[in-house]
């Protein structure tokens, strides 16, 4: 390591569901510091989930979707003797969740034709069912790690 590690900041749980992961989703979704807009989108998506699933607590659906989308392995480029190898490494719980949140956000934004809360709800529901673009991204990440398993000995 070249420098000291950055200090992890503890974020406060969101006011409505009292969940840190929901607060993290709001922060990731936020553009140009417009937190109230991001909150409206996330809470709107949770209302849509509540209406579609009939589930009393949409945070349970959200957490299950995150668990399904979260990657377990990823590849990291390592330079060994002039060649760069894609070395598979295990993903920490924290990084896995932040990757899953980012993927949900990216694929929700990429869709067109519906309001953002509906697109976000659709992506979360797809993740809950084990389908959708974010799940495909996770599978691609796992496939790449599996294909480069031969370089696992370069891990250090």
mmCIF file of N, CA and C in Angstrom, residues 24-133:
data_model
loop_
_atom_site.group_PDB
_atom_site.id
_atom_site.type_symbol
_atom_site.label_atom_id
_atom_site.label_comp_id
_atom_site.label_asym_id
_atom_site.label_seq_id
_atom_site.Cartn_x
_atom_site.Cartn_y
_atom_site.Cartn_z
ATOM 1 N N UNK A 24 -27.805 4.313 2.293
ATOM 2 C CA UNK A 24 -26.715 4.201 1.324
ATOM 3 C C UNK A 24 -27.263 4.254 -0.101
ATOM 4 N N UNK A 25 -28.400 3.580 -0.333
ATOM 5 C CA UNK A 25 -29.040 3.610 -1.651
ATOM 6 C C UNK A 25 -29.422 5.041 -2.022
ATOM 7 N N UNK A 26 -29.973 5.774 -1.052
ATOM 8 C CA UNK A 26 -30.360 7.170 -1.288
ATOM 9 C C UNK A 26 -29.124 7.994 -1.671
ATOM 10 N N UNK A 27 -28.028 7.793 -0.933
ATOM 11 C CA UNK A 27 -26.798 8.540 -1.208
ATOM 12 C C UNK A 27 -26.221 8.206 -2.578
ATOM 13 N N UNK A 28 -26.296 6.938 -2.975
ATOM 14 C CA UNK A 28 -25.752 6.524 -4.270
ATOM 15 C C UNK A 28 -26.607 7.073 -5.407
ATOM 16 N N UNK A 29 -27.917 7.147 -5.180
ATOM 17 C CA UNK A 29 -28.850 7.619 -6.206
ATOM 18 C C UNK A 29 -28.804 9.142 -6.377
ATOM 19 N N UNK A 30 -28.337 9.824 -5.323
ATOM 20 C CA UNK A 30 -28.355 11.290 -5.297
ATOM 21 C C UNK A 30 -27.466 11.913 -6.378
ATOM 22 N N UNK A 31 -27.983 12.948 -7.043
ATOM 23 C CA UNK A 31 -27.216 13.690 -8.037
ATOM 24 C C UNK A 31 -27.112 15.147 -7.581
ATOM 25 N N UNK A 32 -25.905 15.688 -7.652
ATOM 26 C CA UNK A 32 -25.640 17.095 -7.310
ATOM 27 C C UNK A 32 -26.175 17.491 -5.934
ATOM 28 N N UNK A 33 -26.081 16.588 -4.968
ATOM 29 C CA UNK A 33 -26.461 16.904 -3.596
ATOM 30 C C UNK A 33 -27.951 17.026 -3.344
ATOM 31 N N UNK A 34 -28.775 16.602 -4.286
ATOM 32 C CA UNK A 34 -30.229 16.710 -4.108
ATOM 33 C C UNK A 34 -30.759 15.469 -3.392
ATOM 34 N N UNK A 35 -30.572 15.471 -2.086
ATOM 35 C CA UNK A 35 -30.921 14.304 -1.286
ATOM 36 C C UNK A 35 -32.427 14.091 -1.198
ATOM 37 N N UNK A 36 -33.186 15.182 -1.079
ATOM 38 C CA UNK A 36 -34.640 15.034 -0.943
ATOM 39 C C UNK A 36 -35.242 14.412 -2.202
ATOM 40 N N UNK A 37 -34.700 14.749 -3.371
ATOM 41 C CA UNK A 37 -35.166 14.148 -4.629
ATOM 42 C C UNK A 37 -34.854 12.651 -4.630
ATOM 43 N N UNK A 38 -33.635 12.296 -4.212
ATOM 44 C CA UNK A 38 -33.238 10.887 -4.151
ATOM 45 C C UNK A 38 -34.122 10.117 -3.170
ATOM 46 N N UNK A 39 -34.439 10.746 -2.024
ATOM 47 C CA UNK A 39 -35.324 10.109 -1.037
ATOM 48 C C UNK A 39 -36.701 9.859 -1.635
ATOM 49 N N UNK A 40 -37.227 10.861 -2.355
ATOM 50 C CA UNK A 40 -38.540 10.728 -2.993
ATOM 51 C C UNK A 40 -38.551 9.545 -3.956
ATOM 52 N N UNK A 41 -37.464 9.400 -4.736
ATOM 53 C CA UNK A 41 -37.370 8.310 -5.712
ATOM 54 C C UNK A 41 -37.336 6.951 -4.995
ATOM 55 N N UNK A 42 -36.474 6.822 -3.989
ATOM 56 C CA UNK A 42 -36.326 5.539 -3.287
ATOM 57 C C UNK A 42 -37.618 5.170 -2.565
ATOM 58 N N UNK A 43 -38.207 6.126 -1.837
ATOM 59 C CA UNK A 43 -39.445 5.836 -1.111
ATOM 60 C C UNK A 43 -40.590 5.551 -2.075
ATOM 61 N N UNK A 44 -40.596 6.232 -3.213
ATOM 62 C CA UNK A 44 -41.593 5.961 -4.253
ATOM 63 C C UNK A 44 -41.445 4.550 -4.794
ATOM 64 N N UNK A 45 -40.191 4.132 -5.002
ATOM 65 C CA UNK A 45 -39.915 2.768 -5.479
ATOM 66 C C UNK A 45 -40.393 1.744 -4.447
ATOM 67 N N UNK A 46 -40.173 2.039 -3.158
ATOM 68 C CA UNK A 46 -40.612 1.121 -2.103
ATOM 69 C C UNK A 46 -42.137 1.032 -2.055
ATOM 70 N N UNK A 47 -42.826 2.153 -2.319
ATOM 71 C CA UNK A 47 -44.292 2.138 -2.384
ATOM 72 C C UNK A 47 -44.773 1.252 -3.529
ATOM 73 N N UNK A 48 -44.085 1.358 -4.678
ATOM 74 C CA UNK A 48 -44.430 0.524 -5.846
ATOM 75 C C UNK A 48 -44.211 -0.950 -5.503
ATOM 76 N N UNK A 49 -43.088 -1.264 -4.832
ATOM 77 C CA UNK A 49 -42.795 -2.647 -4.430
ATOM 78 C C UNK A 49 -43.874 -3.162 -3.485
ATOM 79 N N UNK A 50 -44.262 -2.298 -2.522
ATOM 80 C CA UNK A 50 -45.293 -2.677 -1.562
ATOM 81 C C UNK A 50 -46.604 -2.999 -2.278
ATOM 82 N N UNK A 51 -46.949 -2.180 -3.282
ATOM 83 C CA UNK A 51 -48.193 -2.381 -4.034
ATOM 84 C C UNK A 51 -48.137 -3.652 -4.880
ATOM 85 N N UNK A 52 -46.984 -3.904 -5.520
ATOM 86 C CA UNK A 52 -46.876 -5.051 -6.431
ATOM 87 C C UNK A 52 -46.758 -6.387 -5.713
ATOM 88 N N UNK A 53 -45.987 -6.427 -4.619
ATOM 89 C CA UNK A 53 -45.756 -7.704 -3.940
ATOM 90 C C UNK A 53 -46.781 -7.979 -2.850
ATOM 91 N N UNK A 54 -47.380 -6.930 -2.326
ATOM 92 C CA UNK A 54 -48.282 -7.103 -1.190
ATOM 93 C C UNK A 54 -47.504 -7.326 0.096
ATOM 94 N N UNK A 55 -46.184 -7.214 0.011
ATOM 95 C CA UNK A 55 -45.297 -7.358 1.169
ATOM 96 C C UNK A 55 -45.447 -6.116 2.050
ATOM 97 N N UNK A 56 -45.577 -6.348 3.349
ATOM 98 C CA UNK A 56 -45.757 -5.234 4.295
ATOM 99 C C UNK A 56 -44.490 -4.384 4.395
ATOM 100 N N UNK A 57 -43.317 -5.071 4.384
ATOM 101 C CA UNK A 57 -42.038 -4.376 4.558
ATOM 102 C C UNK A 57 -41.203 -4.467 3.272
ATOM 103 N N UNK A 58 -41.184 -3.395 2.470
ATOM 104 C CA UNK A 58 -40.420 -3.442 1.218
ATOM 105 C C UNK A 58 -38.903 -3.538 1.436
ATOM 106 N N UNK A 59 -38.423 -3.201 2.632
ATOM 107 C CA UNK A 59 -36.987 -3.275 2.922
ATOM 108 C C UNK A 59 -36.515 -4.736 2.886
ATOM 109 N N UNK A 60 -37.403 -5.671 3.276
ATOM 110 C CA UNK A 60 -37.059 -7.105 3.214
ATOM 111 C C UNK A 60 -36.821 -7.529 1.764
ATOM 112 N N UNK A 61 -37.707 -7.069 0.866
ATOM 113 C CA UNK A 61 -37.562 -7.373 -0.565
ATOM 114 C C UNK A 61 -36.251 -6.770 -1.074
ATOM 115 N N UNK A 62 -35.985 -5.523 -0.671
ATOM 116 C CA UNK A 62 -34.768 -4.813 -1.079
ATOM 117 C C UNK A 62 -33.513 -5.559 -0.606
ATOM 118 N N UNK A 63 -33.515 -5.991 0.653
ATOM 119 C CA UNK A 63 -32.359 -6.705 1.204
ATOM 120 C C UNK A 63 -32.134 -8.041 0.503
ATOM 121 N N UNK A 64 -33.228 -8.754 0.207
ATOM 122 C CA UNK A 64 -33.128 -10.044 -0.497
ATOM 123 C C UNK A 64 -32.583 -9.821 -1.910
ATOM 124 N N UNK A 65 -33.059 -8.764 -2.573
ATOM 125 C CA UNK A 65 -32.568 -8.435 -3.916
ATOM 126 C C UNK A 65 -31.073 -8.131 -3.873
ATOM 127 N N UNK A 66 -30.646 -7.353 -2.867
ATOM 128 C CA UNK A 66 -29.223 -7.028 -2.713
ATOM 129 C C UNK A 66 -28.402 -8.295 -2.512
ATOM 130 N N UNK A 67 -28.914 -9.202 -1.687
ATOM 131 C CA UNK A 67 -28.221 -10.459 -1.412
ATOM 132 C C UNK A 67 -28.068 -11.280 -2.694
ATOM 133 N N UNK A 68 -29.111 -11.257 -3.547
ATOM 134 C CA UNK A 68 -29.050 -11.992 -4.815
ATOM 135 C C UNK A 68 -28.079 -11.337 -5.796
ATOM 136 N N UNK A 69 -28.038 -10.007 -5.824
ATOM 137 C CA UNK A 69 -27.227 -9.276 -6.805
ATOM 138 C C UNK A 69 -25.750 -9.203 -6.392
ATOM 139 N N UNK A 70 -25.485 -9.207 -5.093
ATOM 140 C CA UNK A 70 -24.121 -9.035 -4.581
ATOM 141 C C UNK A 70 -23.160 -10.074 -5.140
ATOM 142 N N UNK A 71 -22.062 -9.627 -5.790
ATOM 143 C CA UNK A 71 -21.085 -10.602 -6.322
ATOM 144 C C UNK A 71 -20.229 -11.191 -5.196
ATOM 145 N N UNK A 72 -19.840 -12.457 -5.355
ATOM 146 C CA UNK A 72 -18.976 -13.120 -4.372
ATOM 147 C C UNK A 72 -17.509 -13.069 -4.823
ATOM 148 N N UNK A 73 -17.298 -13.050 -6.149
ATOM 149 C CA UNK A 73 -15.945 -13.007 -6.719
ATOM 150 C C UNK A 73 -15.859 -11.900 -7.757
ATOM 151 N N UNK A 74 -14.677 -11.333 -7.921
ATOM 152 C CA UNK A 74 -14.427 -10.394 -9.011
ATOM 153 C C UNK A 74 -12.979 -10.554 -9.445
ATOM 154 N N UNK A 75 -12.632 -9.932 -10.575
ATOM 155 C CA UNK A 75 -11.242 -9.998 -11.024
ATOM 156 C C UNK A 75 -10.574 -8.639 -10.831
ATOM 157 N N UNK A 76 -9.304 -8.699 -10.474
ATOM 158 C CA UNK A 76 -8.509 -7.491 -10.294
ATOM 159 C C UNK A 76 -7.251 -7.638 -11.136
ATOM 160 N N UNK A 77 -6.896 -6.625 -11.909
ATOM 161 C CA UNK A 77 -5.679 -6.746 -12.712
ATOM 162 C C UNK A 77 -4.426 -6.694 -11.832
ATOM 163 N N UNK A 78 -3.517 -7.644 -12.069
ATOM 164 C CA UNK A 78 -2.236 -7.670 -11.356
ATOM 165 C C UNK A 78 -1.130 -7.722 -12.386
ATOM 166 N N UNK A 79 -0.136 -6.878 -12.202
ATOM 167 C CA UNK A 79 0.997 -6.858 -13.122
ATOM 168 C C UNK A 79 2.102 -7.757 -12.590
ATOM 169 N N UNK A 80 2.434 -8.770 -13.377
ATOM 170 C CA UNK A 80 3.503 -9.694 -12.972
ATOM 171 C C UNK A 80 4.468 -9.837 -14.140
ATOM 172 N N UNK A 81 5.680 -9.320 -13.960
ATOM 173 C CA UNK A 81 6.733 -9.462 -14.971
ATOM 174 C C UNK A 81 6.347 -8.970 -16.352
ATOM 175 N N UNK A 82 5.780 -7.768 -16.415
ATOM 176 C CA UNK A 82 5.466 -7.175 -17.719
ATOM 177 C C UNK A 82 4.129 -7.595 -18.296
ATOM 178 N N UNK A 83 3.495 -8.617 -17.731
ATOM 179 C CA UNK A 83 2.173 -9.052 -18.217
ATOM 180 C C UNK A 83 1.121 -8.708 -17.167
ATOM 181 N N UNK A 84 -0.063 -8.365 -17.620
ATOM 182 C CA UNK A 84 -1.152 -8.065 -16.696
ATOM 183 C C UNK A 84 -2.121 -9.237 -16.692
ATOM 184 N N UNK A 85 -2.344 -9.798 -15.508
ATOM 185 C CA UNK A 85 -3.257 -10.933 -15.364
ATOM 186 C C UNK A 85 -4.513 -10.482 -14.635
ATOM 187 N N UNK A 86 -5.654 -11.027 -15.044
ATOM 188 C CA UNK A 86 -6.903 -10.786 -14.325
ATOM 189 C C UNK A 86 -6.978 -11.836 -13.224
ATOM 190 N N UNK A 87 -6.716 -11.420 -11.990
ATOM 191 C CA UNK A 87 -6.655 -12.353 -10.877
ATOM 192 C C UNK A 87 -7.991 -12.348 -10.126
ATOM 193 N N UNK A 88 -8.632 -13.529 -9.983
ATOM 194 C CA UNK A 88 -9.892 -13.562 -9.241
ATOM 195 C C UNK A 88 -9.661 -13.394 -7.739
ATOM 196 N N UNK A 89 -10.464 -12.536 -7.118
ATOM 197 C CA UNK A 89 -10.386 -12.348 -5.665
ATOM 198 C C UNK A 89 -11.798 -12.364 -5.094
ATOM 199 N N UNK A 90 -11.892 -12.723 -3.806
ATOM 200 C CA UNK A 90 -13.191 -12.696 -3.138
ATOM 201 C C UNK A 90 -13.555 -11.255 -2.830
ATOM 202 N N UNK A 91 -14.853 -10.957 -2.899
ATOM 203 C CA UNK A 91 -15.345 -9.604 -2.647
ATOM 204 C C UNK A 91 -15.803 -9.522 -1.204
ATOM 205 N N UNK A 92 -15.374 -8.472 -0.491
ATOM 206 C CA UNK A 92 -15.833 -8.299 0.883
ATOM 207 C C UNK A 92 -17.326 -7.960 0.875
ATOM 208 N N UNK A 93 -17.978 -8.221 1.989
ATOM 209 C CA UNK A 93 -19.428 -7.965 2.127
ATOM 210 C C UNK A 93 -19.747 -6.512 1.779
ATOM 211 N N UNK A 94 -18.942 -5.587 2.327
ATOM 212 C CA UNK A 94 -19.199 -4.157 2.131
ATOM 213 C C UNK A 94 -19.079 -3.747 0.664
ATOM 214 N N UNK A 95 -17.996 -4.201 0.021
ATOM 215 C CA UNK A 95 -17.793 -3.872 -1.389
ATOM 216 C C UNK A 95 -18.875 -4.519 -2.263
ATOM 217 N N UNK A 96 -19.240 -5.736 -1.929
ATOM 218 C CA UNK A 96 -20.285 -6.436 -2.677
ATOM 219 C C UNK A 96 -21.599 -5.678 -2.654
ATOM 220 N N UNK A 97 -21.955 -5.174 -1.484
ATOM 221 C CA UNK A 97 -23.204 -4.416 -1.354
ATOM 222 C C UNK A 97 -23.122 -3.121 -2.129
ATOM 223 N N UNK A 98 -21.977 -2.417 -2.047
ATOM 224 C CA UNK A 98 -21.881 -1.148 -2.778
ATOM 225 C C UNK A 98 -21.884 -1.381 -4.291
ATOM 226 N N UNK A 99 -21.286 -2.486 -4.756
ATOM 227 C CA UNK A 99 -21.353 -2.826 -6.184
ATOM 228 C C UNK A 99 -22.797 -3.111 -6.595
ATOM 229 N N UNK A 100 -23.505 -3.883 -5.767
ATOM 230 C CA UNK A 100 -24.901 -4.225 -6.068
ATOM 231 C C UNK A 100 -25.763 -2.962 -6.145
ATOM 232 N N UNK A 101 -25.579 -2.052 -5.188
ATOM 233 C CA UNK A 101 -26.343 -0.794 -5.186
ATOM 234 C C UNK A 101 -26.047 0.019 -6.439
ATOM 235 N N UNK A 102 -24.768 0.079 -6.813
ATOM 236 C CA UNK A 102 -24.362 0.835 -8.001
ATOM 237 C C UNK A 102 -24.966 0.232 -9.267
ATOM 238 N N UNK A 103 -24.958 -1.104 -9.351
ATOM 239 C CA UNK A 103 -25.527 -1.771 -10.526
ATOM 240 C C UNK A 103 -27.018 -1.512 -10.632
ATOM 241 N N UNK A 104 -27.724 -1.591 -9.490
ATOM 242 C CA UNK A 104 -29.174 -1.318 -9.485
ATOM 243 C C UNK A 104 -29.426 0.091 -10.007
ATOM 244 N N UNK A 105 -28.646 1.058 -9.497
ATOM 245 C CA UNK A 105 -28.796 2.459 -9.924
ATOM 246 C C UNK A 105 -28.528 2.603 -11.417
ATOM 247 N N UNK A 106 -27.417 2.041 -11.887
ATOM 248 C CA UNK A 106 -27.028 2.198 -13.292
ATOM 249 C C UNK A 106 -28.067 1.608 -14.242
ATOM 250 N N UNK A 107 -28.535 0.399 -13.941
ATOM 251 C CA UNK A 107 -29.489 -0.246 -14.844
ATOM 252 C C UNK A 107 -30.871 0.401 -14.767
ATOM 253 N N UNK A 108 -31.223 0.961 -13.606
ATOM 254 C CA UNK A 108 -32.495 1.683 -13.491
ATOM 255 C C UNK A 108 -32.448 2.956 -14.338
ATOM 256 N N UNK A 109 -31.311 3.641 -14.278
ATOM 257 C CA UNK A 109 -31.160 4.884 -15.054
ATOM 258 C C UNK A 109 -31.135 4.615 -16.549
ATOM 259 N N UNK A 110 -30.586 3.461 -16.936
ATOM 260 C CA UNK A 110 -30.445 3.140 -18.358
ATOM 261 C C UNK A 110 -31.791 2.860 -19.024
ATOM 262 N N UNK A 111 -32.750 2.366 -18.241
ATOM 263 C CA UNK A 111 -34.092 2.110 -18.797
ATOM 264 C C UNK A 111 -34.760 3.424 -19.130
ATOM 265 N N UNK A 112 -35.652 3.382 -20.094
ATOM 266 C CA UNK A 112 -36.377 4.607 -20.459
ATOM 267 C C UNK A 112 -37.874 4.315 -20.510
ATOM 268 N N UNK A 113 -38.670 5.374 -20.466
ATOM 269 C CA UNK A 113 -40.100 5.230 -20.700
ATOM 270 C C UNK A 113 -40.967 5.199 -19.458
ATOM 271 N N UNK A 114 -40.363 5.096 -18.283
ATOM 272 C CA UNK A 114 -41.139 5.080 -17.040
ATOM 273 C C UNK A 114 -40.525 6.088 -16.083
ATOM 274 N N UNK A 115 -41.287 6.517 -15.083
ATOM 275 C CA UNK A 115 -40.690 7.379 -14.058
ATOM 276 C C UNK A 115 -39.618 6.610 -13.259
ATOM 277 N N UNK A 116 -38.652 7.321 -12.737
ATOM 278 C CA UNK A 116 -37.518 6.694 -12.037
ATOM 279 C C UNK A 116 -37.938 5.780 -10.877
ATOM 280 N N UNK A 117 -38.903 6.168 -10.029
ATOM 281 C CA UNK A 117 -39.276 5.240 -8.945
ATOM 282 C C UNK A 117 -39.747 3.875 -9.469
ATOM 283 N N UNK A 118 -40.492 3.870 -10.573
ATOM 284 C CA UNK A 118 -40.966 2.609 -11.157
ATOM 285 C C UNK A 118 -39.810 1.793 -11.719
ATOM 286 N N UNK A 119 -38.870 2.455 -12.398
ATOM 287 C CA UNK A 119 -37.717 1.744 -12.972
ATOM 288 C C UNK A 119 -36.874 1.132 -11.859
ATOM 289 N N UNK A 120 -36.674 1.897 -10.778
ATOM 290 C CA UNK A 120 -35.900 1.411 -9.635
ATOM 291 C C UNK A 120 -36.611 0.217 -8.991
ATOM 292 N N UNK A 121 -37.922 0.334 -8.822
ATOM 293 C CA UNK A 121 -38.716 -0.758 -8.240
ATOM 294 C C UNK A 121 -38.622 -2.005 -9.121
ATOM 295 N N UNK A 122 -38.709 -1.821 -10.455
ATOM 296 C CA UNK A 122 -38.614 -2.953 -11.387
ATOM 297 C C UNK A 122 -37.281 -3.672 -11.247
ATOM 298 N N UNK A 123 -36.199 -2.898 -11.140
ATOM 299 C CA UNK A 123 -34.854 -3.474 -11.032
ATOM 300 C C UNK A 123 -34.698 -4.226 -9.703
ATOM 301 N N UNK A 124 -35.240 -3.649 -8.621
ATOM 302 C CA UNK A 124 -35.163 -4.306 -7.305
ATOM 303 C C UNK A 124 -35.978 -5.599 -7.323
ATOM 304 N N UNK A 125 -37.182 -5.539 -7.922
ATOM 305 C CA UNK A 125 -38.051 -6.724 -8.000
ATOM 306 C C UNK A 125 -37.383 -7.821 -8.849
ATOM 307 N N UNK A 126 -36.743 -7.418 -9.957
ATOM 308 C CA UNK A 126 -36.051 -8.387 -10.810
ATOM 309 C C UNK A 126 -34.916 -9.052 -10.024
ATOM 310 N N UNK A 127 -34.190 -8.264 -9.244
ATOM 311 C CA UNK A 127 -33.120 -8.802 -8.406
ATOM 312 C C UNK A 127 -33.659 -9.751 -7.349
ATOM 313 N N UNK A 128 -34.821 -9.422 -6.812
ATOM 314 C CA UNK A 128 -35.470 -10.263 -5.800
ATOM 315 C C UNK A 128 -35.841 -11.624 -6.389
ATOM 316 N N UNK A 129 -36.285 -11.605 -7.657
ATOM 317 C CA UNK A 129 -36.694 -12.844 -8.329
ATOM 318 C C UNK A 129 -35.504 -13.609 -8.922
ATOM 319 N N UNK A 130 -34.317 -12.960 -8.931
ATOM 320 C CA UNK A 130 -33.135 -13.616 -9.484
ATOM 321 C C UNK A 130 -33.023 -13.464 -10.984
ATOM 322 N N UNK A 131 -33.528 -12.358 -11.501
ATOM 323 C CA UNK A 131 -33.417 -12.086 -12.943
ATOM 324 C C UNK A 131 -33.081 -10.607 -13.133
ATOM 325 N N UNK A 132 -33.008 -10.158 -14.378
ATOM 326 C CA UNK A 132 -32.744 -8.745 -14.636
ATOM 327 C C UNK A 132 -31.291 -8.462 -14.967
ATOM 328 N N UNK A 133 -31.029 -7.206 -15.323
ATOM 329 C CA UNK A 133 -29.712 -6.786 -15.801
ATOM 330 C C UNK A 133 -28.641 -6.876 -14.716
#
